[in-house]
mmCIF file with all atom_site columns, C-alpha atoms and ligand atoms in Angstrom:
data_model
loop_
_atom_site.group_PDB
_atom_site.id
_atom_site.type_symbol
_atom_site.label_atom_id
_atom_site.label_alt_id
_atom_site.label_comp_id
_atom_site.label_asym_id
_atom_site.label_entity_id
_atom_site.label_seq_id
_atom_site.pdbx_PDB_ins_code
_atom_site.Cartn_x
_atom_site.Cartn_y
_atom_site.Cartn_z
_atom_site.occupancy
_atom_site.B_iso_or_equiv
_atom_site.pdbx_formal_charge
_atom_site.auth_seq_id
_atom_site.auth_comp_id
_atom_site.auth_asym_id
_atom_site.auth_atom_id
_atom_site.pdbx_PDB_model_num
ATOM   1   C CA  . MET A 1 1   ? 0.000   0.000  0.000  1.00 0.00 ? 1   MET A CA  1
ATOM   2   C CA  . GLN A 1 2   ? 1.253   3.502  -0.854 1.00 0.00 ? 2   GLN A CA  1
ATOM   3   C CA  . PRO A 1 3   ? 1.898   5.745  2.173  1.00 0.00 ? 3   PRO A CA  1
ATOM   4   C CA  . ALA A 1 4   ? -0.380  8.771  2.717  1.00 0.00 ? 4   ALA A CA  1
ATOM   5   C CA  . THR A 1 5   ? 1.203   11.944 1.373  1.00 0.00 ? 5   THR A CA  1
ATOM   6   C CA  . ALA A 1 6   ? 0.612   15.704 1.419  1.00 0.00 ? 6   ALA A CA  1
ATOM   7   C CA  . LYS A 1 7   ? 1.819   18.464 -0.899 1.00 0.00 ? 7   LYS A CA  1
ATOM   8   C CA  . PHE A 1 8   ? 3.960   21.252 0.511  1.00 0.00 ? 8   PHE A CA  1
ATOM   9   C CA  . GLY A 1 9   ? 5.042   23.611 -2.239 1.00 0.00 ? 9   GLY A CA  1
ATOM   10  C CA  . SER A 1 10  ? 6.603   21.343 -4.838 1.00 0.00 ? 10  SER A CA  1
ATOM   11  C CA  . LEU A 1 11  ? 7.389   18.617 -2.285 1.00 0.00 ? 11  LEU A CA  1
ATOM   12  C CA  . GLU A 1 12  ? 5.297   15.512 -1.792 1.00 0.00 ? 12  GLU A CA  1
ATOM   13  C CA  . LEU A 1 13  ? 5.747   14.448 1.817  1.00 0.00 ? 13  LEU A CA  1
ATOM   14  C CA  . VAL A 1 14  ? 4.841   11.218 3.548  1.00 0.00 ? 14  VAL A CA  1
ATOM   15  C CA  . THR A 1 15  ? 2.454   11.919 6.453  1.00 0.00 ? 15  THR A CA  1
ATOM   16  C CA  . SER A 1 16  ? 1.669   10.046 9.670  1.00 0.00 ? 16  SER A CA  1
ATOM   17  C CA  . PRO A 1 17  ? -1.174  10.257 12.217 1.00 0.00 ? 17  PRO A CA  1
ATOM   18  C CA  . SER A 1 18  ? 1.548   10.803 14.887 1.00 0.00 ? 18  SER A CA  1
ATOM   19  C CA  . VAL A 1 19  ? 2.950   13.931 13.216 1.00 0.00 ? 19  VAL A CA  1
ATOM   20  C CA  . MET A 1 20  ? 1.271   17.180 12.191 1.00 0.00 ? 20  MET A CA  1
ATOM   21  C CA  . THR A 1 21  ? 0.386   17.324 8.498  1.00 0.00 ? 21  THR A CA  1
ATOM   22  C CA  . PRO A 1 22  ? 2.025   20.457 7.036  1.00 0.00 ? 22  PRO A CA  1
ATOM   23  C CA  . ARG A 1 23  ? -0.192  23.337 5.924  1.00 0.00 ? 23  ARG A CA  1
ATOM   24  C CA  . GLU A 1 24  ? 0.422   25.488 2.851  1.00 0.00 ? 24  GLU A CA  1
ATOM   25  C CA  . THR A 1 25  ? 0.348   28.611 5.085  1.00 0.00 ? 25  THR A CA  1
ATOM   26  C CA  . SER A 1 26  ? 3.815   27.631 6.291  1.00 0.00 ? 26  SER A CA  1
ATOM   27  C CA  . THR A 1 27  ? 5.281   28.104 2.800  1.00 0.00 ? 27  THR A CA  1
ATOM   28  C CA  . GLY A 1 28  ? 5.317   31.809 3.798  1.00 0.00 ? 28  GLY A CA  1
ATOM   29  C CA  . LEU A 1 29  ? 8.079   30.942 6.279  1.00 0.00 ? 29  LEU A CA  1
ATOM   30  C CA  . VAL A 1 30  ? 10.069  29.280 3.506  1.00 0.00 ? 30  VAL A CA  1
ATOM   31  C CA  . ALA A 1 31  ? 9.804   32.385 1.311  1.00 0.00 ? 31  ALA A CA  1
ATOM   32  C CA  . CYS A 1 32  ? 10.876  34.596 4.222  1.00 0.00 ? 32  CYS A CA  1
ATOM   33  C CA  . VAL A 1 33  ? 13.996  32.468 4.849  1.00 0.00 ? 33  VAL A CA  1
ATOM   34  C CA  . ALA A 1 34  ? 14.896  32.256 1.146  1.00 0.00 ? 34  ALA A CA  1
ATOM   35  C CA  . ASP A 1 35  ? 14.525  36.065 0.766  1.00 0.00 ? 35  ASP A CA  1
ATOM   36  C CA  . HIS A 1 36  ? 16.861  36.598 3.714  1.00 0.00 ? 36  HIS A CA  1
ATOM   37  C CA  . LEU A 1 37  ? 19.554  34.201 2.470  1.00 0.00 ? 37  LEU A CA  1
ATOM   38  C CA  . GLU A 1 38  ? 19.282  35.049 -1.250 1.00 0.00 ? 38  GLU A CA  1
ATOM   39  C CA  . ASP A 1 39  ? 22.079  33.038 -2.869 1.00 0.00 ? 39  ASP A CA  1
ATOM   40  C CA  . ARG A 1 40  ? 24.426  33.097 0.144  1.00 0.00 ? 40  ARG A CA  1
ATOM   41  C CA  . PRO A 1 41  ? 25.445  29.999 2.020  1.00 0.00 ? 41  PRO A CA  1
ATOM   42  C CA  . GLY A 1 42  ? 24.106  29.956 5.535  1.00 0.00 ? 42  GLY A CA  1
ATOM   43  C CA  . VAL A 1 43  ? 23.074  27.700 8.384  1.00 0.00 ? 43  VAL A CA  1
ATOM   44  C CA  . VAL A 1 44  ? 19.333  27.361 8.938  1.00 0.00 ? 44  VAL A CA  1
ATOM   45  C CA  . VAL A 1 45  ? 17.622  25.589 11.854 1.00 0.00 ? 45  VAL A CA  1
ATOM   46  C CA  . ASP A 1 46  ? 13.972  24.528 11.578 1.00 0.00 ? 46  ASP A CA  1
ATOM   47  C CA  . VAL A 1 47  ? 12.781  24.036 15.160 1.00 0.00 ? 47  VAL A CA  1
ATOM   48  C CA  . GLY A 1 48  ? 9.825   21.662 15.604 1.00 0.00 ? 48  GLY A CA  1
ATOM   49  C CA  . THR A 1 49  ? 10.205  20.261 12.112 1.00 0.00 ? 49  THR A CA  1
ATOM   50  C CA  . GLY A 1 50  ? 7.355   17.705 12.180 1.00 0.00 ? 50  GLY A CA  1
ATOM   51  C CA  . SER A 1 51  ? 7.346   16.019 8.754  1.00 0.00 ? 51  SER A CA  1
ATOM   52  C CA  . GLY A 1 52  ? 10.404  18.079 7.765  1.00 0.00 ? 52  GLY A CA  1
ATOM   53  C CA  . ALA A 1 53  ? 8.304   20.258 5.445  1.00 0.00 ? 53  ALA A CA  1
ATOM   54  C CA  . ILE A 1 54  ? 9.869   23.648 6.197  1.00 0.00 ? 54  ILE A CA  1
ATOM   55  C CA  . ALA A 1 55  ? 13.437  22.331 6.479  1.00 0.00 ? 55  ALA A CA  1
ATOM   56  C CA  . LEU A 1 56  ? 13.205  20.477 3.153  1.00 0.00 ? 56  LEU A CA  1
ATOM   57  C CA  . ALA A 1 57  ? 11.494  23.314 1.302  1.00 0.00 ? 57  ALA A CA  1
ATOM   58  C CA  . VAL A 1 58  ? 14.177  25.730 2.592  1.00 0.00 ? 58  VAL A CA  1
ATOM   59  C CA  . ALA A 1 59  ? 16.904  23.335 1.419  1.00 0.00 ? 59  ALA A CA  1
ATOM   60  C CA  . GLN A 1 60  ? 15.305  23.347 -2.045 1.00 0.00 ? 60  GLN A CA  1
ATOM   61  C CA  . ALA A 1 61  ? 14.773  27.126 -2.170 1.00 0.00 ? 61  ALA A CA  1
ATOM   62  C CA  . ALA A 1 62  ? 18.227  28.007 -0.796 1.00 0.00 ? 62  ALA A CA  1
ATOM   63  C CA  . PRO A 1 63  ? 20.578  25.521 -2.490 1.00 0.00 ? 63  PRO A CA  1
ATOM   64  C CA  . HIS A 1 64  ? 23.705  26.797 -0.690 1.00 0.00 ? 64  HIS A CA  1
ATOM   65  C CA  . ALA A 1 65  ? 22.210  26.538 2.805  1.00 0.00 ? 65  ALA A CA  1
ATOM   66  C CA  . ALA A 1 66  ? 23.050  23.832 5.337  1.00 0.00 ? 66  ALA A CA  1
ATOM   67  C CA  . VAL A 1 67  ? 19.804  22.970 7.099  1.00 0.00 ? 67  VAL A CA  1
ATOM   68  C CA  . TRP A 1 68  ? 19.231  21.475 10.541 1.00 0.00 ? 68  TRP A CA  1
ATOM   69  C CA  . ALA A 1 69  ? 15.871  20.264 11.804 1.00 0.00 ? 69  ALA A CA  1
ATOM   70  C CA  . THR A 1 70  ? 14.921  19.424 15.403 1.00 0.00 ? 70  THR A CA  1
ATOM   71  C CA  . ASP A 1 71  ? 11.880  17.933 17.107 1.00 0.00 ? 71  ASP A CA  1
ATOM   72  C CA  . VAL A 1 72  ? 11.053  16.470 20.538 1.00 0.00 ? 72  VAL A CA  1
ATOM   73  C CA  . SER A 1 73  ? 8.854   13.849 18.870 1.00 0.00 ? 73  SER A CA  1
ATOM   74  C CA  . SER A 1 74  ? 10.704  10.665 17.840 1.00 0.00 ? 74  SER A CA  1
ATOM   75  C CA  . ALA A 1 75  ? 7.949   9.959  15.290 1.00 0.00 ? 75  ALA A CA  1
ATOM   76  C CA  . ALA A 1 76  ? 8.544   13.380 13.722 1.00 0.00 ? 76  ALA A CA  1
ATOM   77  C CA  . VAL A 1 77  ? 12.319  12.851 13.580 1.00 0.00 ? 77  VAL A CA  1
ATOM   78  C CA  . GLU A 1 78  ? 11.835  9.482  11.866 1.00 0.00 ? 78  GLU A CA  1
ATOM   79  C CA  . LEU A 1 79  ? 9.336   10.936 9.371  1.00 0.00 ? 79  LEU A CA  1
ATOM   80  C CA  . ALA A 1 80  ? 11.474  13.996 8.594  1.00 0.00 ? 80  ALA A CA  1
ATOM   81  C CA  . ARG A 1 81  ? 14.450  11.709 7.887  1.00 0.00 ? 81  ARG A CA  1
ATOM   82  C CA  . LEU A 1 82  ? 12.304  9.562  5.594  1.00 0.00 ? 82  LEU A CA  1
ATOM   83  C CA  . ASN A 1 83  ? 11.079  12.648 3.727  1.00 0.00 ? 83  ASN A CA  1
ATOM   84  C CA  . ALA A 1 84  ? 14.637  13.992 3.427  1.00 0.00 ? 84  ALA A CA  1
ATOM   85  C CA  . ARG A 1 85  ? 15.722  10.697 1.819  1.00 0.00 ? 85  ARG A CA  1
ATOM   86  C CA  . ARG A 1 86  ? 12.723  10.680 -0.548 1.00 0.00 ? 86  ARG A CA  1
ATOM   87  C CA  . ALA A 1 87  ? 13.514  14.251 -1.621 1.00 0.00 ? 87  ALA A CA  1
ATOM   88  C CA  . GLY A 1 88  ? 17.216  13.416 -2.112 1.00 0.00 ? 88  GLY A CA  1
ATOM   89  C CA  . LEU A 1 89  ? 18.119  16.076 0.463  1.00 0.00 ? 89  LEU A CA  1
ATOM   90  C CA  . GLU A 1 90  ? 19.516  13.909 3.270  1.00 0.00 ? 90  GLU A CA  1
ATOM   91  C CA  . ASP A 1 91  ? 23.054  15.266 2.663  1.00 0.00 ? 91  ASP A CA  1
ATOM   92  C CA  . ARG A 1 92  ? 21.937  18.878 3.286  1.00 0.00 ? 92  ARG A CA  1
ATOM   93  C CA  . VAL A 1 93  ? 19.299  18.410 5.986  1.00 0.00 ? 93  VAL A CA  1
ATOM   94  C CA  . THR A 1 94  ? 20.440  17.083 9.370  1.00 0.00 ? 94  THR A CA  1
ATOM   95  C CA  . VAL A 1 95  ? 17.520  15.930 11.525 1.00 0.00 ? 95  VAL A CA  1
ATOM   96  C CA  . ARG A 1 96  ? 18.042  15.649 15.308 1.00 0.00 ? 96  ARG A CA  1
ATOM   97  C CA  . HIS A 1 97  ? 15.844  14.678 18.241 1.00 0.00 ? 97  HIS A CA  1
ATOM   98  C CA  . GLY A 1 98  ? 15.705  17.187 21.089 1.00 0.00 ? 98  GLY A CA  1
ATOM   99  C CA  . ASN A 1 99  ? 14.309  20.322 22.707 1.00 0.00 ? 99  ASN A CA  1
ATOM   100 C CA  . LEU A 1 100 ? 14.236  23.554 20.659 1.00 0.00 ? 100 LEU A CA  1
ATOM   101 C CA  . LEU A 1 101 ? 17.865  24.422 19.675 1.00 0.00 ? 101 LEU A CA  1
ATOM   102 C CA  . ASP A 1 102 ? 19.565  21.987 22.078 1.00 0.00 ? 102 ASP A CA  1
ATOM   103 C CA  . PRO A 1 103 ? 20.602  19.428 19.413 1.00 0.00 ? 103 PRO A CA  1
ATOM   104 C CA  . PHE A 1 104 ? 22.124  22.124 17.187 1.00 0.00 ? 104 PHE A CA  1
ATOM   105 C CA  . PRO A 1 105 ? 25.760  23.100 17.823 1.00 0.00 ? 105 PRO A CA  1
ATOM   106 C CA  . GLY A 1 106 ? 26.959  26.610 17.071 1.00 0.00 ? 106 GLY A CA  1
ATOM   107 C CA  . ALA A 1 107 ? 25.378  29.758 15.670 1.00 0.00 ? 107 ALA A CA  1
ATOM   108 C CA  . ALA A 1 108 ? 22.628  29.931 13.068 1.00 0.00 ? 108 ALA A CA  1
ATOM   109 C CA  . ASP A 1 109 ? 22.087  32.437 10.260 1.00 0.00 ? 109 ASP A CA  1
ATOM   110 C CA  . VAL A 1 110 ? 18.370  31.706 10.347 1.00 0.00 ? 110 VAL A CA  1
ATOM   111 C CA  . ILE A 1 111 ? 16.117  30.085 12.937 1.00 0.00 ? 111 ILE A CA  1
ATOM   112 C CA  . VAL A 1 112 ? 12.673  29.235 11.615 1.00 0.00 ? 112 VAL A CA  1
ATOM   113 C CA  . ALA A 1 113 ? 9.800   27.653 13.528 1.00 0.00 ? 113 ALA A CA  1
ATOM   114 C CA  . ASN A 1 114 ? 6.167   26.718 13.409 1.00 0.00 ? 114 ASN A CA  1
ATOM   115 C CA  . LEU A 1 115 ? 5.857   25.474 17.004 1.00 0.00 ? 115 LEU A CA  1
ATOM   116 C CA  . PRO A 1 116 ? 2.672   24.719 18.971 1.00 0.00 ? 116 PRO A CA  1
ATOM   117 C CA  . TYR A 1 117 ? 1.088   28.053 19.939 1.00 0.00 ? 117 TYR A CA  1
ATOM   118 C CA  . LEU A 1 118 ? -2.597  27.425 20.651 1.00 0.00 ? 118 LEU A CA  1
ATOM   119 C CA  . PRO A 1 119 ? -3.768  27.221 24.298 1.00 0.00 ? 119 PRO A CA  1
ATOM   120 C CA  . ILE A 1 120 ? -4.944  23.716 25.202 1.00 0.00 ? 120 ILE A CA  1
ATOM   121 C CA  . THR A 1 121 ? -8.031  25.293 26.798 1.00 0.00 ? 121 THR A CA  1
ATOM   122 C CA  . GLU A 1 122 ? -9.150  26.440 23.310 1.00 0.00 ? 122 GLU A CA  1
ATOM   123 C CA  . ARG A 1 123 ? -8.972  22.950 21.819 1.00 0.00 ? 123 ARG A CA  1
ATOM   124 C CA  . ARG A 1 124 ? -12.719 22.776 21.154 1.00 0.00 ? 124 ARG A CA  1
ATOM   125 C CA  . ARG A 1 125 ? -12.543 25.919 19.015 1.00 0.00 ? 125 ARG A CA  1
ATOM   126 C CA  . TYR A 1 126 ? -10.448 24.063 16.419 1.00 0.00 ? 126 TYR A CA  1
ATOM   127 C CA  . PRO A 1 127 ? -12.325 20.951 15.222 1.00 0.00 ? 127 PRO A CA  1
ATOM   128 C CA  . GLU A 1 128 ? -10.225 21.054 12.031 1.00 0.00 ? 128 GLU A CA  1
ATOM   129 C CA  . LEU A 1 129 ? -7.246  20.072 14.218 1.00 0.00 ? 129 LEU A CA  1
ATOM   130 C CA  . ASP A 1 130 ? -8.933  17.035 15.791 1.00 0.00 ? 130 ASP A CA  1
ATOM   131 C CA  . ARG A 1 131 ? -6.813  14.617 13.732 1.00 0.00 ? 131 ARG A CA  1
ATOM   132 C CA  . GLU A 1 132 ? -3.506  16.241 14.653 1.00 0.00 ? 132 GLU A CA  1
ATOM   133 C CA  . PRO A 1 133 ? -1.416  15.029 17.624 1.00 0.00 ? 133 PRO A CA  1
ATOM   134 C CA  . VAL A 1 134 ? -2.418  17.289 20.550 1.00 0.00 ? 134 VAL A CA  1
ATOM   135 C CA  . ASN A 1 135 ? 1.189   18.042 21.594 1.00 0.00 ? 135 ASN A CA  1
ATOM   136 C CA  . ALA A 1 136 ? 2.084   19.152 18.088 1.00 0.00 ? 136 ALA A CA  1
ATOM   137 C CA  . VAL A 1 137 ? -0.494  21.929 18.071 1.00 0.00 ? 137 VAL A CA  1
ATOM   138 C CA  . PHE A 1 138 ? -1.530  22.881 21.606 1.00 0.00 ? 138 PHE A CA  1
ATOM   139 C CA  . ALA A 1 139 ? 0.445   24.026 24.648 1.00 0.00 ? 139 ALA A CA  1
ATOM   140 C CA  . ASP A 1 140 ? -0.231  24.952 28.277 1.00 0.00 ? 140 ASP A CA  1
ATOM   141 C CA  . GLY A 1 141 ? -1.110  28.414 29.548 1.00 0.00 ? 141 GLY A CA  1
ATOM   142 C CA  . ASP A 1 142 ? -1.628  30.974 26.807 1.00 0.00 ? 142 ASP A CA  1
ATOM   143 C CA  . GLY A 1 143 ? 0.051   28.567 24.375 1.00 0.00 ? 143 GLY A CA  1
ATOM   144 C CA  . LEU A 1 144 ? 3.027   30.812 23.653 1.00 0.00 ? 144 LEU A CA  1
ATOM   145 C CA  . GLY A 1 145 ? 5.519   29.573 26.260 1.00 0.00 ? 145 GLY A CA  1
ATOM   146 C CA  . LEU A 1 146 ? 7.569   27.496 23.812 1.00 0.00 ? 146 LEU A CA  1
ATOM   147 C CA  . VAL A 1 147 ? 7.707   30.343 21.311 1.00 0.00 ? 147 VAL A CA  1
ATOM   148 C CA  . ARG A 1 148 ? 8.925   32.734 24.026 1.00 0.00 ? 148 ARG A CA  1
ATOM   149 C CA  . ARG A 1 149 ? 11.615  30.222 25.048 1.00 0.00 ? 149 ARG A CA  1
ATOM   150 C CA  . LEU A 1 150 ? 12.754  29.985 21.453 1.00 0.00 ? 150 LEU A CA  1
ATOM   151 C CA  . VAL A 1 151 ? 13.023  33.778 21.114 1.00 0.00 ? 151 VAL A CA  1
ATOM   152 C CA  . ALA A 1 152 ? 15.141  33.850 24.308 1.00 0.00 ? 152 ALA A CA  1
ATOM   153 C CA  . ALA A 1 153 ? 17.355  31.042 22.952 1.00 0.00 ? 153 ALA A CA  1
ATOM   154 C CA  . ALA A 1 154 ? 17.685  32.863 19.611 1.00 0.00 ? 154 ALA A CA  1
ATOM   155 C CA  . ARG A 1 155 ? 19.374  35.772 21.424 1.00 0.00 ? 155 ARG A CA  1
ATOM   156 C CA  . ARG A 1 156 ? 22.227  33.407 22.283 1.00 0.00 ? 156 ARG A CA  1
ATOM   157 C CA  . ARG A 1 157 ? 22.288  31.298 19.119 1.00 0.00 ? 157 ARG A CA  1
ATOM   158 C CA  . LEU A 1 158 ? 21.677  33.629 16.177 1.00 0.00 ? 158 LEU A CA  1
ATOM   159 C CA  . ALA A 1 159 ? 24.589  35.094 14.191 1.00 0.00 ? 159 ALA A CA  1
ATOM   160 C CA  . PRO A 1 160 ? 24.897  38.896 14.682 1.00 0.00 ? 160 PRO A CA  1
ATOM   161 C CA  . ASP A 1 161 ? 22.695  39.711 11.655 1.00 0.00 ? 161 ASP A CA  1
ATOM   162 C CA  . GLY A 1 162 ? 20.776  36.426 11.769 1.00 0.00 ? 162 GLY A CA  1
ATOM   163 C CA  . LEU A 1 163 ? 17.021  36.156 11.269 1.00 0.00 ? 163 LEU A CA  1
ATOM   164 C CA  . LEU A 1 164 ? 14.326  34.554 13.425 1.00 0.00 ? 164 LEU A CA  1
ATOM   165 C CA  . ALA A 1 165 ? 11.148  33.705 11.481 1.00 0.00 ? 165 ALA A CA  1
ATOM   166 C CA  . LEU A 1 166 ? 8.103   32.386 13.349 1.00 0.00 ? 166 LEU A CA  1
ATOM   167 C CA  . GLN A 1 167 ? 4.591   31.335 12.488 1.00 0.00 ? 167 GLN A CA  1
ATOM   168 C CA  . VAL A 1 168 ? 2.132   32.306 15.217 1.00 0.00 ? 168 VAL A CA  1
ATOM   169 C CA  . ARG A 1 169 ? -1.613  31.995 14.763 1.00 0.00 ? 169 ARG A CA  1
ATOM   170 C CA  . GLY A 1 170 ? -1.236  31.645 11.013 1.00 0.00 ? 170 GLY A CA  1
ATOM   171 C CA  . ARG A 1 171 ? 0.887   34.777 10.595 1.00 0.00 ? 171 ARG A CA  1
ATOM   172 C CA  . ILE A 1 172 ? 4.586   35.086 9.853  1.00 0.00 ? 172 ILE A CA  1
ATOM   173 C CA  . HIS A 1 173 ? 6.621   37.238 12.268 1.00 0.00 ? 173 HIS A CA  1
ATOM   174 C CA  . SER A 1 174 ? 10.299  37.800 11.613 1.00 0.00 ? 174 SER A CA  1
ATOM   175 C CA  . ALA A 1 175 ? 13.095  39.833 13.172 1.00 0.00 ? 175 ALA A CA  1
ATOM   176 C CA  . ARG A 1 176 ? 16.834  40.141 12.786 1.00 0.00 ? 176 ARG A CA  1
ATOM   177 C CA  . ARG A 1 177 ? 18.862  39.583 15.945 1.00 0.00 ? 177 ARG A CA  1
ATOM   178 C CA  . PRO A 1 178 ? 19.161  43.304 16.812 1.00 0.00 ? 178 PRO A CA  1
ATOM   179 C CA  . GLU A 1 179 ? 15.342  43.570 16.557 1.00 0.00 ? 179 GLU A CA  1
ATOM   180 C CA  . LEU A 1 180 ? 14.385  40.558 18.669 1.00 0.00 ? 180 LEU A CA  1
ATOM   181 C CA  . GLN A 1 181 ? 12.980  42.835 21.356 1.00 0.00 ? 181 GLN A CA  1
ATOM   182 C CA  . ALA A 1 182 ? 10.095  43.696 19.024 1.00 0.00 ? 182 ALA A CA  1
ATOM   183 C CA  . LEU A 1 183 ? 9.149   40.012 18.857 1.00 0.00 ? 183 LEU A CA  1
ATOM   184 C CA  . GLU A 1 184 ? 9.468   39.667 22.647 1.00 0.00 ? 184 GLU A CA  1
ATOM   185 C CA  . HIS A 1 185 ? 7.169   42.648 23.035 1.00 0.00 ? 185 HIS A CA  1
ATOM   186 C CA  . LEU A 1 186 ? 4.617   41.149 20.656 1.00 0.00 ? 186 LEU A CA  1
ATOM   187 C CA  . LEU A 1 187 ? 4.662   37.841 22.539 1.00 0.00 ? 187 LEU A CA  1
ATOM   188 C CA  . ALA A 1 188 ? 4.217   39.632 25.859 1.00 0.00 ? 188 ALA A CA  1
ATOM   189 C CA  . TYR A 1 189 ? 0.841   40.906 24.616 1.00 0.00 ? 189 TYR A CA  1
ATOM   190 C CA  . PRO A 1 190 ? -0.723  37.871 22.920 1.00 0.00 ? 190 PRO A CA  1
ATOM   191 C CA  . ALA A 1 191 ? -3.975  39.783 22.352 1.00 0.00 ? 191 ALA A CA  1
ATOM   192 C CA  . ALA A 1 192 ? -1.991  41.770 19.766 1.00 0.00 ? 192 ALA A CA  1
ATOM   193 C CA  . ILE A 1 193 ? -1.526  38.575 17.743 1.00 0.00 ? 193 ILE A CA  1
ATOM   194 C CA  . ALA A 1 194 ? -4.627  38.043 15.636 1.00 0.00 ? 194 ALA A CA  1
ATOM   195 C CA  . ALA A 1 195 ? -6.464  34.746 16.112 1.00 0.00 ? 195 ALA A CA  1
HETATM 196 C C1  . SAM B 2 .   ? 2.663   22.863 14.834 1.00 0.00 ? 201 SAM B C1  1
HETATM 197 S S1  . SAM B 2 .   ? 3.712   21.435 14.591 1.00 0.00 ? 201 SAM B S1  1
HETATM 198 C C2  . SAM B 2 .   ? 4.545   22.005 13.130 1.00 0.00 ? 201 SAM B C2  1
HETATM 199 C C3  . SAM B 2 .   ? 5.351   20.988 12.416 1.00 0.00 ? 201 SAM B C3  1
HETATM 200 C C4  . SAM B 2 .   ? 6.081   21.556 11.179 1.00 0.00 ? 201 SAM B C4  1
HETATM 201 N N1  . SAM B 2 .   ? 6.985   22.612 11.552 1.00 0.00 ? 201 SAM B N1  1
HETATM 202 C C5  . SAM B 2 .   ? 5.102   22.067 10.165 1.00 0.00 ? 201 SAM B C5  1
HETATM 203 O O1  . SAM B 2 .   ? 4.980   23.293 9.979  1.00 0.00 ? 201 SAM B O1  1
HETATM 204 O O2  . SAM B 2 .   ? 4.414   21.245 9.544  1.00 0.00 ? 201 SAM B O2  1
HETATM 205 C C6  . SAM B 2 .   ? 4.893   21.725 15.899 1.00 0.00 ? 201 SAM B C6  1
HETATM 206 C C7  . SAM B 2 .   ? 6.026   20.721 16.027 1.00 0.00 ? 201 SAM B C7  1
HETATM 207 O O3  . SAM B 2 .   ? 6.867   21.170 17.116 1.00 0.00 ? 201 SAM B O3  1
HETATM 208 C C8  . SAM B 2 .   ? 7.314   20.042 17.838 1.00 0.00 ? 201 SAM B C8  1
HETATM 209 N N2  . SAM B 2 .   ? 7.711   20.454 19.189 1.00 0.00 ? 201 SAM B N2  1
HETATM 210 C C9  . SAM B 2 .   ? 6.929   20.679 20.274 1.00 0.00 ? 201 SAM B C9  1
HETATM 211 N N3  . SAM B 2 .   ? 7.669   21.058 21.318 1.00 0.00 ? 201 SAM B N3  1
HETATM 212 C C10 . SAM B 2 .   ? 8.966   21.113 20.903 1.00 0.00 ? 201 SAM B C10 1
HETATM 213 C C11 . SAM B 2 .   ? 10.207  21.433 21.528 1.00 0.00 ? 201 SAM B C11 1
HETATM 214 N N4  . SAM B 2 .   ? 10.269  21.799 22.810 1.00 0.00 ? 201 SAM B N4  1
HETATM 215 N N5  . SAM B 2 .   ? 11.347  21.346 20.792 1.00 0.00 ? 201 SAM B N5  1
HETATM 216 C C12 . SAM B 2 .   ? 11.301  20.956 19.482 1.00 0.00 ? 201 SAM B C12 1
HETATM 217 N N6  . SAM B 2 .   ? 10.141  20.632 18.833 1.00 0.00 ? 201 SAM B N6  1
HETATM 218 C C13 . SAM B 2 .   ? 8.998   20.716 19.531 1.00 0.00 ? 201 SAM B C13 1
HETATM 219 C C14 . SAM B 2 .   ? 6.124   19.086 17.802 1.00 0.00 ? 201 SAM B C14 1
HETATM 220 O O4  . SAM B 2 .   ? 6.518   17.759 18.072 1.00 0.00 ? 201 SAM B O4  1
HETATM 221 C C15 . SAM B 2 .   ? 5.611   19.309 16.379 1.00 0.00 ? 201 SAM B C15 1
HETATM 222 O O5  . SAM B 2 .   ? 6.214   18.394 15.474 1.00 0.00 ? 201 SAM B O5  1
#
């Protein structure tokens, strides 16, 4: 039997009930990263890679970039590695199991992430997410704790003019390292982030 697949840009990715199925909205993150890098080589980390969609699409769009991908879910790591092999990108995309940036050594030119950001208390408002693994989409409190931790980690791990690009509530938010405070400010007032 053929595995279930989903389109993400020009990629056809194998999906799994244990891993979030990528959404086309996230191709906006890929464009943002590719615009930043242009044709330069650079190191990109996709945090919370899931199926590997963003990491693999970035590797395609930025052919001189070295891409890392991390996830706390072993199922996601396995699936992202499978998709990297299927796309012929396993030499340029390194997939590692672990928390946020922990598995990645060194400094990154770009950190990109579509992490869980919805409060678990709002689960019933999103029936369209019923088939997704809960931990891939929802988080405790106001839902933004992981994203805030990533912004704090980016202060230490981004190259001086590096870029952080995030998807939060369907929108893309990006900032270069000297401008990270603007993102911190935005995340301190979640009501400012449209639902
Ligand atoms: C909303 S899904 C997005 C998956 C993928 N980036 C995409 O756009 O299709 C969030 C992913 O973040 C992962 N995740 C959750 N907490 C994490 C953490 N602390 N460190 C790394 N990944 C995490 C989940 O396992 C899940 O695969």
